[in-house]
Coordinates of C-alpha atoms in Angstrom, one line a residue:
X1 CA 14.1 -28.2 -5.2
X2 CA 13.6 -28.3 -1.5
X3 CA 13.0 -24.9 0.1
X4 CA 12.7 -23.2 3.4
X5 CA 11.3 -19.9 4.7
X6 CA 13.6 -17.2 5.6
X7 CA 12.9 -13.7 7.1
X8 CA 15.8 -11.0 7.9
X9 CA 14.6 -8.8 10.8
X10 CA 16.7 -5.8 12.1
X11 CA 15.4 -4.0 15.3
X12 CA 13.8 -1.2 13.1
X13 CA 12.2 -3.1 10.2
X14 CA 11.5 -6.4 8.5
X15 CA 14.3 -6.6 5.7
X16 CA 13.2 -9.6 3.7
X17 CA 11.1 -13.0 3.5
X18 CA 10.6 -15.4 1.1
X19 CA 11.7 -18.9 0.3
X20 CA 15.4 -20.0 0.1
X21 CA 17.8 -22.9 -0.8
X22 CA 20.6 -22.2 1.4
X23 CA 21.2 -19.7 4.2
X24 CA 25.0 -18.8 5.6
X25 CA 25.7 -16.9 8.4
X26 CA 29.0 -16.1 10.8
X27 CA 28.0 -17.1 14.2
X28 CA 30.2 -17.0 17.1
X29 CA 30.6 -20.7 16.8
X30 CA 31.8 -20.3 13.1
X31 CA 30.4 -19.7 9.8
X32 CA 27.4 -22.1 9.6
X33 CA 25.3 -23.3 6.4
X34 CA 21.4 -24.3 6.6
X35 CA 19.8 -26.1 4.0
X36 CA 15.9 -27.3 4.3
X37 CA 15.8 -29.9 6.6
X38 CA 18.5 -29.1 8.9
X39 CA 18.1 -29.6 12.4
X40 CA 17.0 -26.8 14.7
X41 CA 19.8 -24.6 15.8
X42 CA 20.2 -21.2 17.5
X43 CA 23.2 -19.3 17.2
X44 CA 24.6 -15.8 18.0
X45 CA 25.5 -13.6 14.9
X46 CA 29.1 -12.1 15.3
X47 CA 29.5 -8.5 15.4
X48 CA 30.4 -7.1 12.0
X49 CA 29.6 -10.6 10.1
X50 CA 27.8 -11.2 7.1
X51 CA 24.8 -13.5 6.0
X52 CA 24.2 -14.7 2.9
X53 CA 20.9 -16.1 0.9
X54 CA 20.6 -18.2 -2.1
X55 CA 16.7 -17.7 -2.8
X56 CA 14.5 -20.1 -4.6
X57 CA 14.7 -18.3 -7.7
X58 CA 18.8 -18.5 -7.5
X59 CA 19.4 -15.0 -6.4
X60 CA 22.2 -14.4 -4.0
X61 CA 21.4 -12.2 -1.4
X62 CA 24.4 -10.8 1.2
X63 CA 24.1 -8.5 4.0
X64 CA 26.2 -7.1 6.7
X65 CA 24.9 -8.0 10.0
X66 CA 25.9 -6.5 13.4
X67 CA 24.9 -9.0 16.5
X68 CA 21.7 -10.4 16.6
X69 CA 20.5 -14.4 16.2
X70 CA 19.8 -17.0 13.8
X71 CA 17.0 -19.4 14.6
X72 CA 16.3 -22.7 12.9
X73 CA 13.1 -24.2 13.4
X74 CA 11.5 -27.0 10.9
X75 CA 11.6 -25.5 7.6
X76 CA 12.0 -21.9 8.7
X77 CA 15.1 -19.6 9.4
X78 CA 14.6 -16.6 11.4
X79 CA 17.7 -14.1 11.2
X80 CA 17.2 -11.0 14.2
X81 CA 20.2 -8.6 13.8
X82 CA 20.6 -5.5 15.6
X83 CA 21.3 -4.0 12.4
X84 CA 21.6 -5.3 8.8
X85 CA 22.5 -3.6 5.4
X86 CA 22.3 -5.1 2.1
X87 CA 25.4 -5.6 -0.1
X88 CA 24.3 -3.5 -2.7
X89 CA 23.0 -0.7 -0.6
X90 CA 26.3 0.1 1.3
X91 CA 28.3 3.2 0.6
X92 CA 31.7 1.8 0.3
X93 CA 33.5 5.1 0.5
X94 CA 31.7 5.9 3.8
X95 CA 32.7 2.4 5.3
X96 CA 36.5 3.2 4.3
X97 CA 36.2 6.8 5.7
X98 CA 35.0 5.0 8.9
X99 CA 38.2 2.8 9.0
X100 CA 40.5 5.7 8.3
X101 CA 39.0 7.7 10.9
X102 CA 41.4 7.5 13.9
X103 CA 38.5 9.0 16.3
X104 CA 35.8 6.2 15.3
X105 CA 34.7 3.8 18.0
X106 CA 34.8 0.1 18.1
X107 CA 31.4 -0.5 17.2
X108 CA 31.6 1.8 14.3
X109 CA 34.8 0.1 13.0
X110 CA 33.2 -3.4 13.4
X111 CA 29.9 -2.3 11.2
X112 CA 32.6 -0.6 8.7
X113 CA 34.4 -4.0 8.4
X114 CA 31.3 -6.1 8.3
X115 CA 29.8 -3.8 5.5
X116 CA 33.0 -3.9 3.2
X117 CA 33.0 -8.1 3.5
X118 CA 29.3 -7.9 2.5
X119 CA 30.3 -6.1 -0.8
X120 CA 33.1 -8.3 -1.4
X121 CA 31.2 -11.5 -0.9
X122 CA 28.2 -10.4 -2.9

């Protein structure tokens, strides 16, 4: 089975790197799916969007991302996000509290929505 190298990097840390057979991401141009051999592309990630990675072992990893870019070159996909949270590490109740908080700002609300989407799609 064909594979590609994938790395997910947030501003403060390298979150994951490995091989995958499929990467999907929500960009400002729409949702994009990347498989091995995909043409080079650069996409801007949406605020409060998600990424999904199917690893070479068949595991599905889903993360909420807030801003950043997706770059595809040759057999490599780099996801460079401002912030990212893996779906299995998201505090769902906290995300819901943010959405219910009348004083929450737009950035907090966008991140909370993205986190809930990531949990739903995991």
